[in-house]
Coordinates of C-alpha atoms and ligand atoms in Angstrom, one line a residue:
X1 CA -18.7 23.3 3.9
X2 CA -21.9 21.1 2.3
X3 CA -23.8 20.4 5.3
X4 CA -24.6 16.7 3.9
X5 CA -23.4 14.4 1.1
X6 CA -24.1 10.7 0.5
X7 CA -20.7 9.5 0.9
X8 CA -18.1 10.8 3.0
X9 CA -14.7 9.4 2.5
X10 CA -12.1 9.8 5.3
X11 CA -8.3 10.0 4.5
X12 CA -6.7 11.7 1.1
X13 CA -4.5 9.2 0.5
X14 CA -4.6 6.7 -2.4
X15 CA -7.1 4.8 -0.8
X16 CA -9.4 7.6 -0.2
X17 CA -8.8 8.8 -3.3
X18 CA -9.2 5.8 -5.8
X19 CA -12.3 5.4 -4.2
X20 CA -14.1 8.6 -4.5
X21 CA -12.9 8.1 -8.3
X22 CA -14.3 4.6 -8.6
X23 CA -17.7 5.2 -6.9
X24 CA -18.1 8.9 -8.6
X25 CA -17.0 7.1 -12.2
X26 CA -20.1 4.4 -11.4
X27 CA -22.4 7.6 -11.0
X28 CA -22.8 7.9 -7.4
X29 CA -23.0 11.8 -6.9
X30 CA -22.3 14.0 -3.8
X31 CA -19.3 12.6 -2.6
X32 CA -16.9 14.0 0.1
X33 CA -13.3 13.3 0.7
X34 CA -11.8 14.9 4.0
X35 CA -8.1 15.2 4.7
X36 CA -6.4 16.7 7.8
X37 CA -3.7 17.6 6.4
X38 CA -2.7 17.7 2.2
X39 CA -3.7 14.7 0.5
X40 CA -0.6 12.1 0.4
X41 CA 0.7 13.6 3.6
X42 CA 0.1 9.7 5.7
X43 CA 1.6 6.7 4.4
X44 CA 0.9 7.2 0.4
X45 CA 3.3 9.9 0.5
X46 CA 6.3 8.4 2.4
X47 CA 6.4 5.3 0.6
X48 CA 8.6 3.3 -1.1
X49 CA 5.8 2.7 -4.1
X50 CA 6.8 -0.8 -4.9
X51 CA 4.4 -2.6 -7.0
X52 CA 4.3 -6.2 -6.5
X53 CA 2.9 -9.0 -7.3
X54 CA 5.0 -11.8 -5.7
X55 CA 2.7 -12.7 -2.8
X56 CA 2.6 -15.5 -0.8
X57 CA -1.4 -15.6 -0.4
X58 CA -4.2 -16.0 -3.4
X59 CA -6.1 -13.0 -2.4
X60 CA -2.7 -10.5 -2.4
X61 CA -1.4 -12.3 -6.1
X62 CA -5.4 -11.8 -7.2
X63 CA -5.6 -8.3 -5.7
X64 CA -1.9 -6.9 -6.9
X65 CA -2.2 -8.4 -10.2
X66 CA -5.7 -7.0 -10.7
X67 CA -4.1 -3.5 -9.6
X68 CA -1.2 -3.9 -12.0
X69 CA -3.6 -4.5 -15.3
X70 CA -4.9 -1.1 -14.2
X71 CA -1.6 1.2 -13.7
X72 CA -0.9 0.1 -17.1
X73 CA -3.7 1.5 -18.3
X74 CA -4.4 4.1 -15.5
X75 CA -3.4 7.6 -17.9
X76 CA -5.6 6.6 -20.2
X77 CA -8.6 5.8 -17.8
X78 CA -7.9 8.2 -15.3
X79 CA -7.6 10.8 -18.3
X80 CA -4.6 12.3 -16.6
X81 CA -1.9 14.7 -18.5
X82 CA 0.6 14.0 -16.0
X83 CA 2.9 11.0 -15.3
X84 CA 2.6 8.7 -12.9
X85 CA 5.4 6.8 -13.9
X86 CA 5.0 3.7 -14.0
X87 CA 8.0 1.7 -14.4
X88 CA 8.1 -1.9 -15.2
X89 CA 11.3 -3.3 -14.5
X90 CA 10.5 -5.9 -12.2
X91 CA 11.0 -7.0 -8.7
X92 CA 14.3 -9.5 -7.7
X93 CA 13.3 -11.1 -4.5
X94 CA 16.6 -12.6 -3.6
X95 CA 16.4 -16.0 -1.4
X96 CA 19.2 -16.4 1.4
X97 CA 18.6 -20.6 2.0
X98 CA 16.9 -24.0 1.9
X99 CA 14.1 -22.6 3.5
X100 CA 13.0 -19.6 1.7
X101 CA 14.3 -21.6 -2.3
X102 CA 11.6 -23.5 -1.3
X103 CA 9.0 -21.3 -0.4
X104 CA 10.2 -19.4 -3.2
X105 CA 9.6 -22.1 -5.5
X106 CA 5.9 -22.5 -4.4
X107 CA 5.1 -19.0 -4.3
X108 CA 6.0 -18.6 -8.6
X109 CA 3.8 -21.7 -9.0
X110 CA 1.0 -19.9 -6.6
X111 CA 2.0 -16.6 -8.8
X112 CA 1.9 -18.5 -11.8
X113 CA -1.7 -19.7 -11.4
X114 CA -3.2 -15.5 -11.2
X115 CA -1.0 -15.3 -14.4
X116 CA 1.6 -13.3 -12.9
X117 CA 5.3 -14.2 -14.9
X118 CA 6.8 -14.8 -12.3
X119 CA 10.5 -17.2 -12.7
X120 CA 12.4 -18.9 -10.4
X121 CA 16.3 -18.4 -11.1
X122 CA 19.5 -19.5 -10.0
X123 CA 21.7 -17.6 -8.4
X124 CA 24.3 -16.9 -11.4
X125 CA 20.9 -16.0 -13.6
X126 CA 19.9 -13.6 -10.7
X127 CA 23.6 -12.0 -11.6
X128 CA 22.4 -11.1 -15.3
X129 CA 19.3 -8.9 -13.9
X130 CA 21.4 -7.3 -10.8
X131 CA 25.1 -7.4 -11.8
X132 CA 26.2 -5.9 -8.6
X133 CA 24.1 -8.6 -6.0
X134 CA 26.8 -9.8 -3.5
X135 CA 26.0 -13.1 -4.5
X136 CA 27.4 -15.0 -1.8
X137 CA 24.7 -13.8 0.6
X138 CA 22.2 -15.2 -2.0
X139 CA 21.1 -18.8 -2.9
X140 CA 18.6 -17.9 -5.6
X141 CA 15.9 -15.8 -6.3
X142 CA 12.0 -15.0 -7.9
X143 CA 11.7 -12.5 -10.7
X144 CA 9.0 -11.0 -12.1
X145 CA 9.6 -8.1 -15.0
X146 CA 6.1 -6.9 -15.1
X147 CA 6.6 -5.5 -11.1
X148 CA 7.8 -2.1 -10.9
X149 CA 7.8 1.4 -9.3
X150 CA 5.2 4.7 -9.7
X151 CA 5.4 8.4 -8.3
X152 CA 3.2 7.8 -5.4
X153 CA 2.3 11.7 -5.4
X154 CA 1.5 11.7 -9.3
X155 CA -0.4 8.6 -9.0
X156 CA -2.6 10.1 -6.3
X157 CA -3.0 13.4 -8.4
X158 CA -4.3 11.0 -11.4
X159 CA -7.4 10.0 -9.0
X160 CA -7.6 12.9 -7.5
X161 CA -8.2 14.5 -10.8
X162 CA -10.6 12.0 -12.1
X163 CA -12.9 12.5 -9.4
X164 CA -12.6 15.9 -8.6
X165 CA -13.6 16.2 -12.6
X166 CA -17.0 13.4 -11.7
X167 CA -17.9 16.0 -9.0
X168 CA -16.3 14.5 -5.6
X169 CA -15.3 17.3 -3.3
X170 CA -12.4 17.0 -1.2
X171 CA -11.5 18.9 1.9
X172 CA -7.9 19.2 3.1
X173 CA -6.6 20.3 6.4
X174 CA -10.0 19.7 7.9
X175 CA -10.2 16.8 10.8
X176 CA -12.9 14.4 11.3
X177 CA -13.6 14.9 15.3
X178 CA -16.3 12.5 15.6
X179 CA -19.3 10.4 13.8
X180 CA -22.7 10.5 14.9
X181 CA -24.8 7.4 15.0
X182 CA -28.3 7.0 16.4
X183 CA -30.2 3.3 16.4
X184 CA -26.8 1.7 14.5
X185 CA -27.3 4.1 11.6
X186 CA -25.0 6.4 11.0
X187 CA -26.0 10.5 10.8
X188 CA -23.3 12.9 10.3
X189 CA -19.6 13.2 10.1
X190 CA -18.7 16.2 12.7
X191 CA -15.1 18.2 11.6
X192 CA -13.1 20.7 12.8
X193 CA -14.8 23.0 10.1
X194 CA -18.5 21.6 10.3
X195 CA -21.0 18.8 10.5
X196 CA -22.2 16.7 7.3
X197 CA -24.9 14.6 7.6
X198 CA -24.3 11.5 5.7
X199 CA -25.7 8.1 5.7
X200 CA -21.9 6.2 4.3
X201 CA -19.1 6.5 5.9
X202 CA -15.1 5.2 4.6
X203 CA -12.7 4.9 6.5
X204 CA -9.8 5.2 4.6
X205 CA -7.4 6.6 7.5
X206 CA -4.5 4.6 7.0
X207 CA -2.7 4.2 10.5
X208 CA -5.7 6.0 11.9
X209 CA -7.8 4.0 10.7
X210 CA -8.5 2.2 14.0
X211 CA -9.2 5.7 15.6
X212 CA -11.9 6.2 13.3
X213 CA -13.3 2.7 14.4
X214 CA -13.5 4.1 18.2
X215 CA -15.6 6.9 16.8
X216 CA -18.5 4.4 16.1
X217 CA -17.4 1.7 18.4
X218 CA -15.9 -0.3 16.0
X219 CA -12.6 -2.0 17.0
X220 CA -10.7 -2.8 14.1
X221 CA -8.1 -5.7 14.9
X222 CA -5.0 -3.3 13.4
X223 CA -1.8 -1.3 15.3
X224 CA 0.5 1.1 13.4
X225 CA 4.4 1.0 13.5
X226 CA 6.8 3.6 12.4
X227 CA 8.5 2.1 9.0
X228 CA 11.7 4.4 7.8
X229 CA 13.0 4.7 4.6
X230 CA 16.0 6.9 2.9
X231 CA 16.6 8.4 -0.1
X232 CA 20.2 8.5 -1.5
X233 CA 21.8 10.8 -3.6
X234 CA 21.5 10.4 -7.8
X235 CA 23.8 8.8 -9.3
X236 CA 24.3 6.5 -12.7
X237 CA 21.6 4.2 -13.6
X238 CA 23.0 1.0 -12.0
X239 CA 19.8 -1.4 -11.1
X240 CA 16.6 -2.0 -12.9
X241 CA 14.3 -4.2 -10.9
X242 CA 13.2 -3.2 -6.6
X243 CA 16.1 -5.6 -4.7
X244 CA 14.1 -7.4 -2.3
X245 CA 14.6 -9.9 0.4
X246 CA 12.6 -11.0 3.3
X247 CA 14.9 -13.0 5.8
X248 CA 17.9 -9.8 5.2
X249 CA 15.0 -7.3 5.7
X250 CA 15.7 -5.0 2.6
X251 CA 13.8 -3.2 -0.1
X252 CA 16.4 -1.1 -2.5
X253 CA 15.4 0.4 -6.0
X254 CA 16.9 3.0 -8.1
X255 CA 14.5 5.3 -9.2
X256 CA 14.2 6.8 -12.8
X257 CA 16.1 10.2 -11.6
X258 CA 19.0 8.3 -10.3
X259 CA 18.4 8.6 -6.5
X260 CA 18.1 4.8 -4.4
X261 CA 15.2 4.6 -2.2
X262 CA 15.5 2.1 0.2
X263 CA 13.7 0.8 3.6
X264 CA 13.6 -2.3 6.2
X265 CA 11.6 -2.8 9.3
X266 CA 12.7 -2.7 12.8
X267 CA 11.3 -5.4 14.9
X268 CA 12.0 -3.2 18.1
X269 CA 9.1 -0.6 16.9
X270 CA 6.8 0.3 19.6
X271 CA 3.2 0.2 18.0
X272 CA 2.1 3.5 17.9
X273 CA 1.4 6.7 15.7
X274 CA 4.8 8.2 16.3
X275 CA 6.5 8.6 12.2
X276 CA 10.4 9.8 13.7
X277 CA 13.5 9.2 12.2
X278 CA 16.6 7.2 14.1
X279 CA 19.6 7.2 13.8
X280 CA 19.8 2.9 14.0
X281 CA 17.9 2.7 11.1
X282 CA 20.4 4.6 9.0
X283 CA 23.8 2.6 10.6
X284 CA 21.5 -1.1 10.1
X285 CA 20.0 0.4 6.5
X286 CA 23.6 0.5 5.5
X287 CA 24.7 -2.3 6.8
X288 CA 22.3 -4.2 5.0
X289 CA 22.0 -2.6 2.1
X290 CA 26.3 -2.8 1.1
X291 CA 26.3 -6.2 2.0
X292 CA 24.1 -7.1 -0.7
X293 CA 24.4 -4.6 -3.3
X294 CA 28.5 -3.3 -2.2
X295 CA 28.5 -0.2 -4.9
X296 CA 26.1 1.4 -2.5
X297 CA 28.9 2.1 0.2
X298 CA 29.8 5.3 -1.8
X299 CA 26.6 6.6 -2.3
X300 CA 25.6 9.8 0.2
X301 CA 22.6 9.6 2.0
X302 CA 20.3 12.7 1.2
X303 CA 17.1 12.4 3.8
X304 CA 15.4 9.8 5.8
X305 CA 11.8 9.7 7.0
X306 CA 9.4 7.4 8.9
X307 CA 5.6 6.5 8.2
X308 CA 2.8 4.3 9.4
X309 CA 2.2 0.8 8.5
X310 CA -1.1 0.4 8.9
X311 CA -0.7 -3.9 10.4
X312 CA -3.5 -7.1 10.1
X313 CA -3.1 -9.5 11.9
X314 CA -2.6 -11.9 8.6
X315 CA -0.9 -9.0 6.6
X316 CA -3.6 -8.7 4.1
X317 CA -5.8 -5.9 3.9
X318 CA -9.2 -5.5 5.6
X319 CA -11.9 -4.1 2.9
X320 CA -15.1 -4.9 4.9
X321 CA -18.6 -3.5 5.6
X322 CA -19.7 -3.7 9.4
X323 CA -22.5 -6.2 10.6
X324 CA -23.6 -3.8 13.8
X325 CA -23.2 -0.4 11.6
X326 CA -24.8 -0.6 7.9
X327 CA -23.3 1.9 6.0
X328 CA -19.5 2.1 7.5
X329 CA -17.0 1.0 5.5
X330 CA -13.4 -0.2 6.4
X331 CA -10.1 -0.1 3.9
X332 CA -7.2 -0.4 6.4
X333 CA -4.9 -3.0 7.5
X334 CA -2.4 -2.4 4.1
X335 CA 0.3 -4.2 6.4
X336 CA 2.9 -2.1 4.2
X337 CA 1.2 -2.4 0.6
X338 CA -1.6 -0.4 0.3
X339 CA -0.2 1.4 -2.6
X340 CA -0.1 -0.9 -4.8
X341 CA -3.4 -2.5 -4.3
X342 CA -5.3 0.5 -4.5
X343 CA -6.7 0.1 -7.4
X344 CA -8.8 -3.0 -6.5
X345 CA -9.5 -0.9 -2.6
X346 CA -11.7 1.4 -4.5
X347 CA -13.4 -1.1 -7.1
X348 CA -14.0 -3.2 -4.2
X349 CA -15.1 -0.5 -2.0
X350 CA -17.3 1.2 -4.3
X351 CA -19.2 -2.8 -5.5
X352 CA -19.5 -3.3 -1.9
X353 CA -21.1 0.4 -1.2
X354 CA -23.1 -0.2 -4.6
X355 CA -24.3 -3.6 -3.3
X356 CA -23.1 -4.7 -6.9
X357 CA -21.7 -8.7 -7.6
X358 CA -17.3 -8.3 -6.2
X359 CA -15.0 -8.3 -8.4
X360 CA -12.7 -11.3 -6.0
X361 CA -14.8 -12.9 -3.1
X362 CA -15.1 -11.1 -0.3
X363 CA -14.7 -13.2 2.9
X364 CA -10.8 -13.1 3.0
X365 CA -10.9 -9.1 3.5
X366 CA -13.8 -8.5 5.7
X367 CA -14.1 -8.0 9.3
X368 CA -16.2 -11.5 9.7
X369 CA -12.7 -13.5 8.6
X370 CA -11.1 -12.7 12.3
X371 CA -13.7 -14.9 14.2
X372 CA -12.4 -17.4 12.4
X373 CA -8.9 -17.8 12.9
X374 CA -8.4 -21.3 11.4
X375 CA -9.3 -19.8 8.1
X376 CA -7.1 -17.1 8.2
X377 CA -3.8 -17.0 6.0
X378 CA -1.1 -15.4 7.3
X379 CA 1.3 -13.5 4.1
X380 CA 4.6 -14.4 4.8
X381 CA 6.5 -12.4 2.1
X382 CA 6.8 -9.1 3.9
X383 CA 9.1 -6.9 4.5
Ligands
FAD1 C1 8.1 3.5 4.7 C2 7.0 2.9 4.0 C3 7.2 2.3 2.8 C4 6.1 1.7 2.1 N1 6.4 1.1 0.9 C5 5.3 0.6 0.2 C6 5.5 0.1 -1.2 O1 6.6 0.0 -1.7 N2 4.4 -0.3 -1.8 C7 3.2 -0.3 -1.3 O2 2.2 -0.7 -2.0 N3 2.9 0.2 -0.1 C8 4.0 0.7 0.6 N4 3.8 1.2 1.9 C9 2.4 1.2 2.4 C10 1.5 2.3 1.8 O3 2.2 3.5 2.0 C11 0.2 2.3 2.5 O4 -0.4 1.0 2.6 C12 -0.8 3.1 1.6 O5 -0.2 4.4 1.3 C13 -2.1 3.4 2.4 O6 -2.8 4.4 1.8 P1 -4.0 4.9 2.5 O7 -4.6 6.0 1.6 O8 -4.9 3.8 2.9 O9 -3.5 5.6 3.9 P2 -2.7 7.0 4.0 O10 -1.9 7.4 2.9 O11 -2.0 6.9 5.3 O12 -3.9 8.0 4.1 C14 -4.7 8.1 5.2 C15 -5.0 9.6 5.4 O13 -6.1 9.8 6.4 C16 -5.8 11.0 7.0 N5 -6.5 11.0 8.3 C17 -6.3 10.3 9.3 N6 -7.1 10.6 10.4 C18 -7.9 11.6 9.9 C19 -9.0 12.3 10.5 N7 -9.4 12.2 11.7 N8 -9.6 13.3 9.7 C20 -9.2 13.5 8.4 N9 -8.2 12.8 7.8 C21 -7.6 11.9 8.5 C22 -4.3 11.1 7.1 O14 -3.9 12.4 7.3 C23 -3.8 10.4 5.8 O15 -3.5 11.3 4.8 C24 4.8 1.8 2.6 C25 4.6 2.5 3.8 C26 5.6 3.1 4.5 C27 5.4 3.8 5.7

């Protein structure tokens, strides 16, 4: 093992990964990313990999449509001979009353403003993207085409393979034990398999990310919960677009191969790192999922799983440098859609490392936004 580098990323998911690429591709040598396990084994590689850009906040519209521009173009920047495939079929995000038309209605125009295509349809134009919506449990809905769906573990392996060509070393199954500071600087990150001394530190930990934080002190203002999620059996390509509602608790897409992935959230969950599987989520899963798409009650379940949302308290991500401990970075607090913003997690990162001008202002993702809570803004359209 190196016994120091300059930066020293923790986590091999598509945080960590995008950016060691982003920070190696602006010339910053001698990087390290250290896994504990294989790289996409936390959240990146139990997701659903929904790409959206239908937020309800500025900074999420600014930060997913900024990530989108680059997925269309990652192949060709990341230099990758794989696919990551990226499928832009867009997102239906189905609207079940007064309430959430309305809301619906302001979010496009908030969309609409980042440059995001975003439409507001009736219910019987929802019908001509998704012809099998149950449409009595919907009163209209928000499309946008240019949403979609990507292989979260080919997408990783695109970054992972443009830095790993820039020089970044990664280390899998190792665990970060502990990180040495002395006079609020920090000195080394100490592993299961060795000590590298290092002045920069990520943390890119996903739902461990606030574990990290107790390492140096820090105490990041996240919890995890257990999300589950199935995968169905293939069958005959029947929907296009990620089915989504918010108040009915449901994403559902068909993926390119034929197989449905779908997933809700349980507001029962204990916080906590526990990722099992339960038998409620499949019977309420069901439940949810046939009542608004009905061809789905003869479709056979293949495998369900469970893994960490990493939550903020305003459900927007936290991409921050800390006042008390120059040289630690945070990139946590993905509230359930850190994939898709990970593009703009490692440009961000890497400016903020790189002391270079950011790419969006800063002040709504950092640390410093908690101690003021009239300024937060919460995101509403979660799932
Ligand atoms: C069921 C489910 C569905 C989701 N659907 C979507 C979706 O459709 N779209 C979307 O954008 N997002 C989705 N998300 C959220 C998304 O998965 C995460 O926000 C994103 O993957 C976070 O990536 P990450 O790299 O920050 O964290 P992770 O992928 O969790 O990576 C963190 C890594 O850090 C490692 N690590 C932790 N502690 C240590 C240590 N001490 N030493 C070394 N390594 C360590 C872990 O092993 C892990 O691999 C979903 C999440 C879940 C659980």
């Amino acid at each position: 093992m190196k016994r120091s580098a300059e930066v020293v990323i923790i986590g091999g998911g598509i945080s960590g990964c995008s950016i060691a690429y982003h920070l190696a591709a602006k010339g910053v040598k001698d990087i390290v990313v250290i896994e504990k396990a294989y790289l996409t084994s936390g959240a990146t590689g139990r997701c659903g990999a929904g790409v959206r850009q239908q937020w309800g906040t500025p900074m999420n519209c600014d930060l997913a449509k900024r990530s989108v521009d680059f997925f269309e173009h990652a192949t060709e920047i990341l230099q990758y001979d794989g696919d990551i495939q990226f499928k832009q079929e867009g997102y239906l995000v189905v609207a079940s009353s007064k309430e959430e038309d309305a809301l619906f209605k302001e979010n496009a125009a908030l969309q609409n403003k980042y440059g995001i295509p975003t439409q507001h349809l009736s219910k019987e134009d929802a019908l001509k993207i998704v012809p099998y919506l149950n449409i009595d449990e919907v009163t209209s809905a928000n499309f946008c085409p240019t949403d979609g769906h990507l292989n979260p573990f080919t997408t990783t392996d695109a970054f992972y393979h443009a830095a790993k060509r820039l020089g970044v070393t990664f280390y899998t199954y190792t665990t970060v034990l502990d990180i040495e500071t002395k006079h609020q600087r920090i000195e080394a990150v100490v592993t299961d398999k060795g000590t590298i001394a290092t002045r920069t530190v990520v943390n890119a930990a996903g739902g461990w990310a606030q574990v990290i934080g107790q390492m140096v002190g820090v105490d990041i203002p996240v919890y995890s919960e257990n999300h589950e999620i199935l995968v169905t059996e293939p069958v005959e390509r029947m929907l296009s677009p990620m089915v989504i509602s918010f108040s009915k608790n449901i994403y559902c897409q068909q993926t390119p191969h034929g197989p449905f992935i779908m997933g809700r959230s349980d507001p029962n969950m204990p916080k906590g790192l526990s990722m099992h599987s339960t038998w409620g989520f499949l019977e309420a899963m069901a439940k949810t999922a046939t009542s608004l798409l009905p061809p789905l009650k003869d479709i056979r379940v293949l495998r369900q799983w469970g893994g960490l949302y990493n939550m903020s308290p305003d459900h927007q991500p936290i991409l921050s440098g800390v006042d008390t401990l120059p040289g630690f970075y945070i990139a946590c607090g993905f509230s359930g859609h850190g994939f898709m913003l990970a593009p703009m997690t490692g440009i961000l990162i890497s400016e903020m490392i790189l002391n270079e001008t950011p790419t969006v202002p800063l002040e709504p993702l950092s640390m410093e936004r908690f101690k003021h809570p009239h300024r937060i803004v919460k995101e509403k359209s979660v799932v």
